[in-house]
Every structure is written in C-alpha cells, then in structure tokens.
Tab-separated table of C-alpha atoms in Angstrom:
chain	number	residue	atom	x	y	z
A	1	MET	CA	-39.060	-44.851	-58.061
A	2	ARG	CA	-36.194	-47.077	-59.311
A	3	THR	CA	-33.262	-46.411	-61.569
A	4	GLU	CA	-33.203	-48.531	-64.752
A	5	ALA	CA	-29.509	-49.395	-64.434
A	6	SER	CA	-29.513	-50.765	-60.936
A	7	GLY	CA	-33.118	-51.282	-60.057
A	8	ARG	CA	-32.473	-49.559	-56.750
A	9	SER	CA	-34.269	-46.522	-55.416
A	10	PRO	CA	-32.116	-43.375	-55.653
A	11	VAL	CA	-30.685	-42.013	-52.418
A	12	ARG	CA	-32.483	-38.835	-51.492
A	13	ARG	CA	-30.733	-36.061	-49.607
A	14	PRO	CA	-32.469	-35.033	-46.395
A	15	PRO	CA	-34.134	-31.645	-46.953
A	16	ASP	CA	-32.385	-30.262	-43.870
A	17	ARG	CA	-28.905	-31.528	-44.703
A	18	LYS	CA	-27.411	-28.050	-45.115
A	19	ALA	CA	-28.749	-26.968	-41.721
A	20	ARG	CA	-27.408	-30.165	-40.144
A	21	ILE	CA	-23.966	-29.446	-41.600
A	22	VAL	CA	-24.014	-25.917	-40.175
A	23	ASP	CA	-25.083	-27.183	-36.746
A	24	ALA	CA	-22.356	-29.839	-36.717
A	25	ALA	CA	-19.723	-27.347	-37.808
A	26	ALA	CA	-20.814	-24.871	-35.140
A	27	ALA	CA	-20.455	-27.484	-32.416
A	28	LEU	CA	-17.036	-28.611	-33.645
A	29	PHE	CA	-15.683	-25.078	-34.140
A	30	CYS	CA	-16.825	-24.188	-30.652
A	31	GLU	CA	-15.347	-27.311	-29.063
A	32	ARG	CA	-12.018	-27.559	-30.931
A	33	GLY	CA	-11.467	-24.237	-32.671
A	34	TYR	CA	-11.705	-23.523	-36.403
A	35	HIS	CA	-8.115	-24.479	-37.274
A	36	ASN	CA	-8.428	-27.829	-35.501
A	37	VAL	CA	-11.475	-28.945	-37.481
A	38	SER	CA	-11.358	-30.266	-41.030
A	39	VAL	CA	-14.103	-30.524	-43.624
A	40	ALA	CA	-13.852	-34.302	-43.231
A	41	ASP	CA	-14.519	-33.934	-39.473
A	42	VAL	CA	-17.696	-31.979	-40.140
A	43	ALA	CA	-18.823	-34.417	-42.832
A	44	ALA	CA	-18.250	-37.372	-40.510
A	45	ALA	CA	-20.294	-35.701	-37.760
A	46	VAL	CA	-23.220	-35.459	-40.186
A	47	GLY	CA	-22.688	-38.956	-41.602
A	48	ILE	CA	-21.769	-37.900	-45.129
A	49	THR	CA	-18.606	-37.745	-47.227
A	50	ALA	CA	-16.503	-34.635	-47.717
A	51	PRO	CA	-17.468	-34.410	-51.428
A	52	ALA	CA	-21.122	-34.431	-50.385
A	53	LEU	CA	-20.454	-31.509	-48.070
A	54	TYR	CA	-18.876	-29.553	-50.936
A	55	ARG	CA	-22.204	-29.691	-52.756
A	56	HIS	CA	-23.475	-27.225	-50.153
A	57	PHE	CA	-20.364	-25.182	-49.261
A	58	ARG	CA	-17.349	-24.017	-51.267
A	59	GLY	CA	-14.966	-24.872	-48.450
A	60	LYS	CA	-14.257	-24.448	-44.765
A	61	PRO	CA	-14.115	-20.615	-44.869
A	62	ASP	CA	-17.547	-20.546	-46.508
A	63	LEU	CA	-18.825	-22.964	-43.863
A	64	LEU	CA	-17.466	-20.760	-41.058
A	65	LEU	CA	-19.142	-17.727	-42.583
A	66	GLN	CA	-22.479	-19.543	-42.685
A	67	VAL	CA	-22.057	-20.695	-39.083
A	68	VAL	CA	-21.308	-17.228	-37.715
A	69	THR	CA	-23.879	-15.496	-39.927
A	70	GLY	CA	-26.567	-17.969	-38.869
A	71	THR	CA	-25.722	-17.422	-35.208
A	72	ILE	CA	-26.022	-13.641	-35.507
A	73	ASP	CA	-29.167	-13.927	-37.624
A	74	ARG	CA	-30.898	-15.945	-34.892
A	75	ILE	CA	-30.100	-13.257	-32.341
A	76	ALA	CA	-31.337	-10.568	-34.717
A	77	ASP	CA	-34.574	-12.474	-35.319
A	78	SER	CA	-35.223	-12.742	-31.576
A	79	VAL	CA	-34.867	-8.974	-31.185
A	80	ARG	CA	-36.991	-8.107	-34.205
A	81	SER	CA	-39.783	-10.429	-33.113
A	82	ALA	CA	-39.977	-9.032	-29.568
A	83	PRO	CA	-42.847	-6.553	-29.085
A	84	ASP	CA	-41.252	-5.062	-25.975
A	85	LEU	CA	-38.224	-5.295	-23.693
A	86	GLU	CA	-39.726	-7.784	-21.261
A	87	SER	CA	-40.636	-10.170	-24.077
A	88	TYR	CA	-37.100	-9.957	-25.440
A	89	LEU	CA	-35.518	-10.576	-22.025
A	90	ARG	CA	-37.755	-13.574	-21.363
A	91	ALA	CA	-37.147	-15.091	-24.794
A	92	SER	CA	-33.377	-14.607	-24.542
A	93	ALA	CA	-33.293	-16.174	-21.095
A	94	ALA	CA	-35.197	-19.165	-22.470
A	95	HIS	CA	-33.003	-19.620	-25.564
A	96	SER	CA	-29.526	-18.828	-24.233
A	97	PRO	CA	-28.907	-22.155	-22.428
A	98	ASP	CA	-29.359	-23.925	-25.772
A	99	ARG	CA	-27.055	-21.481	-27.620
A	100	ARG	CA	-24.054	-21.407	-25.331
A	101	CYS	CA	-21.565	-21.332	-28.216
A	102	ALA	CA	-22.949	-18.189	-29.834
A	103	ALA	CA	-20.517	-15.681	-28.302
A	104	THR	CA	-17.534	-18.012	-28.765
A	105	LEU	CA	-18.254	-18.333	-32.467
A	106	TRP	CA	-18.302	-14.570	-32.908
A	107	GLN	CA	-15.509	-13.541	-30.539
A	108	ARG	CA	-13.034	-16.338	-31.258
A	109	GLU	CA	-13.787	-17.995	-34.559
A	110	ALA	CA	-15.029	-15.057	-36.653
A	111	ARG	CA	-11.489	-13.644	-36.529
A	112	HIS	CA	-10.605	-16.202	-39.222
A	113	LEU	CA	-13.029	-14.653	-41.713
A	114	SER	CA	-12.003	-12.038	-44.232
A	115	GLU	CA	-11.932	-8.430	-43.081
A	116	GLY	CA	-14.849	-7.642	-45.372
A	117	ASN	CA	-16.979	-10.392	-43.858
A	118	ARG	CA	-16.007	-9.385	-40.329
A	119	GLU	CA	-16.956	-5.773	-40.992
A	120	GLU	CA	-20.343	-6.830	-42.339
A	121	LEU	CA	-20.952	-8.983	-39.260
A	122	ARG	CA	-19.835	-6.160	-36.950
A	123	ARG	CA	-22.467	-3.938	-38.535
A	124	ALA	CA	-25.073	-6.661	-38.007
A	125	LEU	CA	-24.154	-6.895	-34.322
A	126	ALA	CA	-24.249	-3.119	-33.978
A	127	ASP	CA	-27.742	-3.146	-35.514
A	128	ILE	CA	-28.808	-5.744	-32.937
A	129	ALA	CA	-27.468	-3.568	-30.110
A	130	THR	CA	-29.296	-0.566	-31.568
A	131	GLN	CA	-32.575	-2.485	-31.606
A	132	VAL	CA	-32.090	-3.672	-28.017
A	133	ALA	CA	-31.267	-0.086	-27.028
A	134	SER	CA	-34.533	1.041	-28.647
A	135	LEU	CA	-36.468	-1.495	-26.556
A	136	ILE	CA	-34.695	-0.240	-23.433
A	137	ARG	CA	-35.458	3.412	-24.207
A	138	THR	CA	-39.117	2.578	-24.787
A	139	ALA	CA	-39.208	0.998	-21.321
A	140	ARG	CA	-37.121	3.859	-19.857
A	141	PRO	CA	-38.201	6.997	-21.750
A	142	GLY	CA	-35.850	9.372	-19.939
A	143	LEU	CA	-32.703	7.377	-20.687
A	144	ALA	CA	-30.096	9.042	-22.881
A	145	GLU	CA	-29.234	7.268	-26.133
A	146	PRO	CA	-25.566	6.603	-25.265
A	147	ASP	CA	-26.603	5.075	-21.943
A	148	ALA	CA	-29.196	2.882	-23.651
A	149	GLU	CA	-26.490	1.696	-26.032
A	150	LEU	CA	-24.205	0.776	-23.134
A	151	LEU	CA	-26.994	-1.117	-21.361
A	152	ALA	CA	-27.946	-2.895	-24.584
A	153	TRP	CA	-24.424	-4.255	-24.964
A	154	ALA	CA	-24.531	-5.244	-21.293
A	155	VAL	CA	-27.731	-7.226	-21.842
A	156	LEU	CA	-26.182	-8.996	-24.832
A	157	SER	CA	-23.105	-9.732	-22.711
A	158	VAL	CA	-25.177	-11.279	-19.941
A	159	TYR	CA	-26.727	-13.800	-22.309
A	160	GLY	CA	-23.482	-14.309	-24.193
A	161	SER	CA	-21.572	-15.009	-20.972
A	162	LEU	CA	-22.748	-18.633	-21.043
A	163	SER	CA	-20.165	-19.275	-23.760
A	164	GLY	CA	-17.409	-18.807	-21.197
A	165	HIS	CA	-18.354	-21.583	-18.777
A	166	ARG	CA	-20.296	-24.820	-18.384
A	167	VAL	CA	-22.052	-24.097	-15.090
A	168	SER	CA	-25.717	-24.967	-15.226
A	169	LEU	CA	-28.868	-25.119	-13.105
A	170	PRO	CA	-32.248	-26.845	-13.338
A	171	ARG	CA	-33.893	-25.343	-16.396
A	172	ARG	CA	-36.530	-23.160	-14.716
A	173	ARG	CA	-34.044	-21.752	-12.186
A	174	PHE	CA	-31.526	-21.168	-14.932
A	175	GLU	CA	-33.983	-19.186	-17.050
A	176	GLU	CA	-35.193	-17.138	-14.079
A	177	LEU	CA	-31.641	-16.250	-13.080
A	178	LEU	CA	-30.743	-15.223	-16.626
A	179	HIS	CA	-33.895	-13.135	-16.830
A	180	ARG	CA	-33.053	-11.370	-13.562
A	181	LEU	CA	-29.535	-10.657	-14.755
A	182	GLY	CA	-30.715	-9.387	-18.135
A	183	ARG	CA	-33.293	-7.184	-16.476
A	184	ALA	CA	-30.747	-5.911	-13.951
A	185	ALA	CA	-28.528	-4.801	-16.835
A	186	ALA	CA	-31.380	-3.208	-18.780
A	187	PHE	CA	-32.665	-1.273	-15.763
A	188	CYS	CA	-29.312	-0.424	-14.222
A	189	PRO	CA	-29.374	3.082	-12.688
A	190	VAL	CA	-26.973	5.172	-14.745
A	191	GLY	CA	-25.082	7.846	-12.841
A	192	THR	CA	-24.141	11.278	-14.147
A	193	PRO	CA	-20.535	11.750	-15.274
A	194	SER	CA	-18.594	13.897	-12.837
A	195	THR	CA	-16.600	16.893	-14.050
A	196	GLU	CA	-13.440	14.993	-13.187
A	197	ALA	CA	-14.482	11.983	-15.248
A	198	ALA	CA	-15.416	14.130	-18.231
A	199	ASP	CA	-12.054	15.905	-18.166
A	200	ALA	CA	-9.925	12.877	-17.305
A	201	PRO	CA	-7.667	11.351	-19.966
A	202	GLN	CA	-9.075	8.196	-21.466
A	203	ALA	CA	-7.703	4.834	-20.419
A	204	PRO	CA	-5.198	3.449	-22.918
A	205	MET	CA	-6.996	1.224	-25.389
A	206	ASN	CA	-3.939	-0.386	-26.980
A	207	GLY	CA	-3.799	-3.328	-24.599
A	208	GLY	CA	-2.273	-1.305	-21.768
A	209	TYR	CA	1.386	-1.812	-22.615
A	210	ALA	CA	2.434	1.635	-23.795
A	211	SER	CA	4.260	2.319	-20.545
A	212	LEU	CA	5.930	-1.109	-20.585
A	213	ALA	CA	7.254	-1.133	-24.121
A	214	HIS	CA	10.656	0.215	-23.097
A	215	SER	CA	12.725	-2.519	-24.696
A	216	ARG	CA	12.779	-4.585	-27.854
A	217	ARG	CA	11.510	-7.600	-25.907
A	218	GLU	CA	8.561	-5.620	-24.572
A	219	GLU	CA	7.775	-4.211	-27.998
A	220	ILE	CA	7.698	-7.702	-29.476
A	221	LEU	CA	5.480	-9.028	-26.696
A	222	THR	CA	3.161	-6.023	-26.966
A	223	GLU	CA	2.595	-6.552	-30.691
A	224	ALA	CA	2.241	-10.317	-30.285
A	225	ILE	CA	-0.527	-9.847	-27.713
A	226	ARG	CA	-2.345	-7.415	-29.990
A	227	LEU	CA	-2.106	-9.690	-33.022
A	228	PHE	CA	-3.048	-12.842	-31.097
A	229	ASP	CA	-6.160	-11.012	-29.902
A	230	GLU	CA	-7.141	-9.519	-33.249
A	231	ARG	CA	-6.400	-12.491	-35.522
A	232	GLY	CA	-6.060	-15.554	-33.299
A	233	PHE	CA	-2.843	-17.329	-32.343
A	234	GLN	CA	-2.848	-19.796	-35.234
A	235	SER	CA	-3.413	-17.058	-37.832
A	236	VAL	CA	-0.373	-15.030	-36.750
A	237	SER	CA	3.199	-15.810	-37.803
A	238	THR	CA	6.451	-14.679	-36.235
A	239	ASP	CA	7.022	-12.646	-39.409
A	240	ASP	CA	3.728	-10.820	-38.737
A	241	ILE	CA	4.873	-10.061	-35.200
A	242	GLY	CA	8.292	-8.945	-36.367
A	243	GLU	CA	6.815	-6.635	-38.977
A	244	ALA	CA	4.446	-5.074	-36.420
A	245	ALA	CA	7.270	-4.607	-33.897
A	246	GLY	CA	9.778	-3.389	-36.464
A	247	ALA	CA	11.978	-6.419	-35.811
A	248	SER	CA	13.332	-9.188	-38.012
A	249	GLY	CA	12.623	-12.868	-37.393
A	250	PRO	CA	16.097	-13.611	-35.996
A	251	SER	CA	15.832	-10.768	-33.480
A	252	ILE	CA	12.522	-12.204	-32.184
A	253	TYR	CA	14.159	-15.561	-31.554
A	254	LYS	CA	16.788	-13.895	-29.388
A	255	HIS	CA	14.010	-13.098	-26.909
A	256	PHE	CA	11.448	-15.847	-27.561
A	257	PRO	CA	12.484	-19.265	-28.937
A	258	SER	CA	9.077	-19.811	-30.537
A	259	LYS	CA	5.697	-18.282	-31.128
A	260	THR	CA	4.321	-20.498	-28.367
A	261	ASP	CA	6.798	-18.962	-25.934
A	262	LEU	CA	5.342	-15.577	-26.781
A	263	LEU	CA	1.865	-16.817	-25.913
A	264	VAL	CA	3.080	-18.349	-22.665
A	265	ALA	CA	4.776	-15.076	-21.718
A	266	ALA	CA	1.604	-13.125	-22.489
A	267	VAL	CA	-0.633	-15.376	-20.389
A	268	LEU	CA	1.830	-15.429	-17.492
A	269	ARG	CA	2.028	-11.654	-17.553
A	270	GLY	CA	-1.759	-11.375	-17.541
A	271	GLY	CA	-2.036	-13.599	-14.502
A	272	GLU	CA	0.691	-11.752	-12.659
A	273	GLN	CA	-0.744	-8.319	-13.338
A	274	ARG	CA	-4.226	-9.373	-12.303
A	275	ARG	CA	-2.917	-10.965	-9.088
A	276	ALA	CA	-0.999	-7.792	-8.243
A	277	ALA	CA	-4.040	-5.603	-8.926
A	278	THR	CA	-6.213	-7.897	-6.787
A	279	ALA	CA	-3.773	-7.753	-3.874
A	280	ARG	CA	-3.654	-3.956	-4.018
A	281	ALA	CA	-7.432	-3.750	-4.113
A	282	LEU	CA	-8.005	-6.009	-1.122
A	283	GLU	CA	-5.184	-4.938	1.179
A	284	SER	CA	-7.007	-1.905	2.602
A	285	ALA	CA	-10.603	-3.193	2.449
A	286	THR	CA	-12.223	-3.581	5.878
A	287	GLY	CA	-15.216	-5.821	5.187
A	288	PRO	CA	-16.874	-8.117	2.624
A	289	ARG	CA	-18.856	-5.401	0.806
A	290	GLU	CA	-15.904	-3.046	0.655
A	291	SER	CA	-13.724	-5.910	-0.572
A	292	LEU	CA	-16.232	-6.764	-3.291
A	293	ASP	CA	-16.451	-3.139	-4.399
A	294	ALA	CA	-12.652	-2.820	-4.442
A	295	LEU	CA	-12.244	-6.035	-6.430
A	296	LEU	CA	-14.834	-4.836	-8.945
A	297	ARG	CA	-13.059	-1.507	-9.441
A	298	SER	CA	-9.748	-3.323	-9.736
A	299	TYR	CA	-11.011	-5.635	-12.463
A	300	ILE	CA	-12.621	-2.779	-14.386
A	301	GLU	CA	-9.318	-0.903	-14.415
A	302	PHE	CA	-7.477	-4.048	-15.496
A	303	ALA	CA	-9.921	-4.714	-18.349
A	304	LEU	CA	-9.893	-1.124	-19.609
A	305	ASN	CA	-6.113	-0.938	-19.575
A	306	GLN	CA	-5.420	-4.455	-20.859
A	307	SER	CA	-8.052	-4.966	-23.536
A	308	HIS	CA	-5.891	-7.046	-25.893
A	309	LEU	CA	-4.575	-9.129	-23.023
A	310	ILE	CA	-8.147	-9.828	-21.928
A	311	GLY	CA	-8.800	-11.128	-25.434
A	312	VAL	CA	-5.826	-13.479	-25.219
A	313	LEU	CA	-6.871	-14.765	-21.793
A	314	VAL	CA	-10.413	-15.358	-23.021
A	315	GLY	CA	-9.685	-16.868	-26.414
A	316	GLU	CA	-6.234	-18.435	-26.604
A	317	LEU	CA	-5.691	-20.644	-23.537
A	318	ASP	CA	-6.359	-23.751	-25.621
A	319	GLN	CA	-3.264	-22.947	-27.677
A	320	LEU	CA	-0.940	-23.283	-24.673
A	321	PRO	CA	1.136	-26.412	-24.037
A	322	GLU	CA	-0.599	-28.819	-21.674
A	323	LYS	CA	1.333	-27.825	-18.537
A	324	GLU	CA	0.795	-24.090	-19.008
A	325	ASN	CA	-2.798	-24.671	-20.079
A	326	LYS	CA	-3.597	-26.492	-16.846
A	327	ALA	CA	-1.813	-23.888	-14.735
A	328	SER	CA	-3.613	-21.005	-16.451
A	329	ARG	CA	-7.014	-22.614	-16.121
A	330	GLN	CA	-6.346	-23.244	-12.433
A	331	THR	CA	-5.467	-19.566	-12.066
A	332	GLN	CA	-8.784	-18.676	-13.717
A	333	ARG	CA	-10.664	-21.027	-11.383
A	334	ASP	CA	-8.921	-19.561	-8.342
A	335	TYR	CA	-9.831	-16.042	-9.424
A	336	LEU	CA	-13.473	-17.029	-9.933
A	337	ALA	CA	-13.463	-18.751	-6.528
A	338	LEU	CA	-12.323	-15.503	-4.892
A	339	TRP	CA	-15.275	-13.665	-6.410
A	340	VAL	CA	-17.687	-16.405	-5.366
A	341	ARG	CA	-16.369	-16.394	-1.786
A	342	LEU	CA	-16.723	-12.628	-1.453
A	343	LEU	CA	-20.172	-12.697	-3.029
A	344	ASP	CA	-21.243	-15.399	-0.583
A	345	GLU	CA	-20.082	-13.204	2.319
A	346	VAL	CA	-22.131	-10.291	1.007
A	347	ARG	CA	-25.143	-12.437	0.005
A	348	PRO	CA	-25.130	-15.368	2.472
A	349	GLY	CA	-26.891	-18.501	1.289
A	350	LEU	CA	-26.500	-17.805	-2.432
A	351	ASP	CA	-26.202	-21.084	-4.329
A	352	THR	CA	-22.630	-21.659	-5.512
A	353	ALA	CA	-23.657	-22.448	-9.093
A	354	GLU	CA	-25.788	-19.299	-9.219
A	355	ALA	CA	-22.894	-17.267	-7.834
A	356	LYS	CA	-20.581	-18.568	-10.578
A	357	ILE	CA	-23.112	-17.699	-13.291
A	358	ILE	CA	-23.578	-14.211	-11.816
A	359	VAL	CA	-19.847	-13.534	-11.574
A	360	ASN	CA	-19.234	-14.776	-15.122
A	361	ALA	CA	-22.019	-12.506	-16.397
A	362	MET	CA	-20.434	-9.522	-14.653
A	363	LEU	CA	-16.899	-10.275	-15.860
A	364	THR	CA	-18.107	-10.775	-19.439
A	365	THR	CA	-20.018	-7.488	-19.323
A	366	VAL	CA	-16.889	-5.635	-18.228
A	367	ASP	CA	-14.675	-7.432	-20.768
A	368	ASN	CA	-16.993	-6.753	-23.684
A	369	ALA	CA	-17.488	-3.081	-22.832
A	370	ALA	CA	-13.724	-2.585	-22.623
A	371	ARG	CA	-13.336	-4.218	-26.032
A	372	THR	CA	-16.323	-2.661	-27.839
A	373	GLY	CA	-15.219	0.441	-29.732
A	374	ARG	CA	-16.816	3.610	-28.498
A	375	LEU	CA	-18.087	2.111	-25.243
A	376	GLY	CA	-14.538	1.918	-23.944
A	377	GLU	CA	-13.948	5.489	-25.073
A	378	ARG	CA	-16.599	6.972	-22.755
A	379	PRO	CA	-14.810	9.170	-20.194
A	380	ASP	CA	-17.135	7.811	-17.491
A	381	ILE	CA	-16.917	4.168	-18.548
A	382	ALA	CA	-15.219	2.979	-15.340
A	383	ASP	CA	-18.009	4.433	-13.193
A	384	ARG	CA	-20.741	3.096	-15.449
A	385	LEU	CA	-19.222	-0.387	-15.417
A	386	ALA	CA	-19.069	-0.169	-11.627
A	387	ASP	CA	-22.812	0.613	-11.688
A	388	LEU	CA	-23.469	-2.381	-13.913
A	389	GLY	CA	-21.189	-4.705	-11.982
A	390	THR	CA	-22.876	-3.792	-8.712
A	391	VAL	CA	-26.439	-4.432	-9.876
A	392	LEU	CA	-25.443	-7.718	-11.494
A	393	LEU	CA	-23.575	-8.977	-8.445
A	394	LEU	CA	-26.059	-7.822	-5.842
A	395	ASP	CA	-29.367	-8.213	-7.703
A	396	GLU	CA	-30.147	-4.563	-7.040
A	397	GLY	CA	-32.239	-1.993	-8.846
A	398	GLU	CA	-35.393	-3.026	-10.707
A	399	SER	CA	-34.060	-6.436	-11.759
A	400	THR	CA	-36.883	-8.363	-10.138
A	401	GLY	CA	-39.620	-5.950	-11.032
C-alpha cells in the first residue's frame, strides 16, 4: 500500500512496540533509578522518538506504573498457573534468573508512584503471598496459617534476592540452587513460640532510633532515614525532613550542610552499628557453627530494630557521592565475605558463587520479613527468622526432598 502524496509505503508500528517500551523502561529504571531516566532515554533505547512514546503512555509516571504492574502481574500469573507447590518452585527457579530486576522495581522504584497506586500494588503482592501460602499449606496440611504466610514471603524473598547482586552460575546449577533454596524456605520447620517470646515486648519498628533521638540532631537524622526509606532520597526535601522532625530548614543546616550529608551520616551509622553488633556476636563464639549462629542472630536483631536503616542501605547507596559510595559498597562486600568465610568453614567445599547466592537469599529473607507489616510484629519473629536463616544457610530440612 502506498500513500498518494508521497508514493511511499506508510511506516507501520510494530505490534509489540508498547511491550518493548515497557521492557526498555524496566531495564533503565533498574540500572539508573527512576529519577535518572528521562522519557527520551527510554524512547532512544527502543529506537523511537519521545512523541512516539507518548502515543502509548501519558508520561513517565504512567510508564513506571505499567512497568511495576507488569512485573507483579507476571509473578501473579506464575502462581495462579501452578497446580501445586513443587510446580511453582520449579517454575520460579527457572524464571528468576531472567527477572533479576523484579524486586528492585517494586522495593525501590515503586516508591515514586502515588500512594493510591502503591496501595493497590501492595494488595496485589499480598494476594500473591496468600496464594503461595495456600500452596504451602496444601503441601503441609498441619501448618498454621500465620506460619504459611511467613514461609510464603520467605519463598518470594529467595527468588527476589537476585535483584540485590549479580552473582551467577551455569544455568542448570543456578536453577537447581534456587529450587533448593525455595524449597528449604517452604518446608522450613517452624518452632513453637515460647511463653517468653509471646510475652516479650515487640522490637521497635520505627527504624530502631527511639532510644537515640535524644537531641535535635538525632531527631533530624531519625526522620531523614525514615523518609529516605519510605519515599526515596530524591523524592524527599529538607523541608519534608524539617517538618517531620519539627525543625525549620535553617536549624537542619546547623547540623547537616546538605541533604546529601544526611544520607552519608545515615549510611555511616548503619555500617558502624552493624560492625559493632557483629563484633559482639563473634567475640564469645568458640567455633565456626557457633559463630555462624551468633552472626545470624545478630543480623536478625539488627534488621528488626533498624528496619528503615536497612531500607536506606539496600536502596539508596547509589545516591551517595562517589567516595562514600565506593567505601559503603566495600563495607557491604566485606560483610558478605565474612558470611561466606564462615559458611565455608561450616560447609567445606561449597562453591564461592553458590555461597554468595545463599547468603544473599538469607539476608534478603530477613530484611523483607523485618519490613513487611505484620510479619515483623510477630512476637516470635526473631526465632522464626533464625529457623529460616539456618535452613537456607545449611541446606537443612526437606529442601532436597
């Protein structure tokens, strides 16, 4: 077919152009962060102009919504289509290496959506966890519903943990390891809450700084950490922080010259507190297994008491100046190396890449439980996370069954 005016065939849009735009945007948002990507960047990645992109999306917020919604929809489809738990675990292990950005898009980038959209997506994720919990209870008929819910979130965390690192393995080994980890989480033996645990006060869920906020500086830093976690560093202004802390802009600048200085202070504090907790945990341990157990308990306590700080450490390092960014990432690598060394002493001969994937799966499971609403409110959550951490690290329980 030719146009009469030019005699040239009209340019036809590819039928999958909208999907290609979403895929390109997902990759760019994951790599650079939402605020560092423009509509023109996404259009260029697809090989079209920005006006052509606007034929499919109203703007960048609409594009982000489609990216995150599509990511969650794919996870939901994989659960709905699974006839049983084993089928779901196998399919997730097969698909996760190709969807490594999924958790990043939800945990980091979805914060830039409207509250209404975020609430709708939270409900969708909760529905996914409920469906996974149903599969787990069918496979484990005697399991209590709250325990199935906890294990369902743990399974989702295992597969989502790939967003936090780039470690890989040959494809078949990778899938088998992910399947073992997912199965270990799903079949984790769940202990009975002790009387002490049931009566104990709950761990503080405000980021763990209530006891530290004894000065204006601490109050400002506390609120900055919370807001950076909940909204993202680039979506928070010093006025927002001042309002939350009951301080004016000028009073903030007396303590922190810039918003970036607040972020640097938060990350430095996180590293220092984790190093101190690690030293306390290891100083009295007498062997590799006891050291591993002590380190696990130490990290669980840190995550439960510092939930907002965990969010900053996970999602905002890219916002640091180059020097602090490099130093913080080296601190993260050193901490992971400690886990890998201890795990190697307990499980001699374990491949280093496998050990890193295992440790990241465990850390992500703990982080997500501490930051997922009512899971962190369980009075026995520390013990249950110790159960989960142990089976993931040591490949115990029915994980290979």
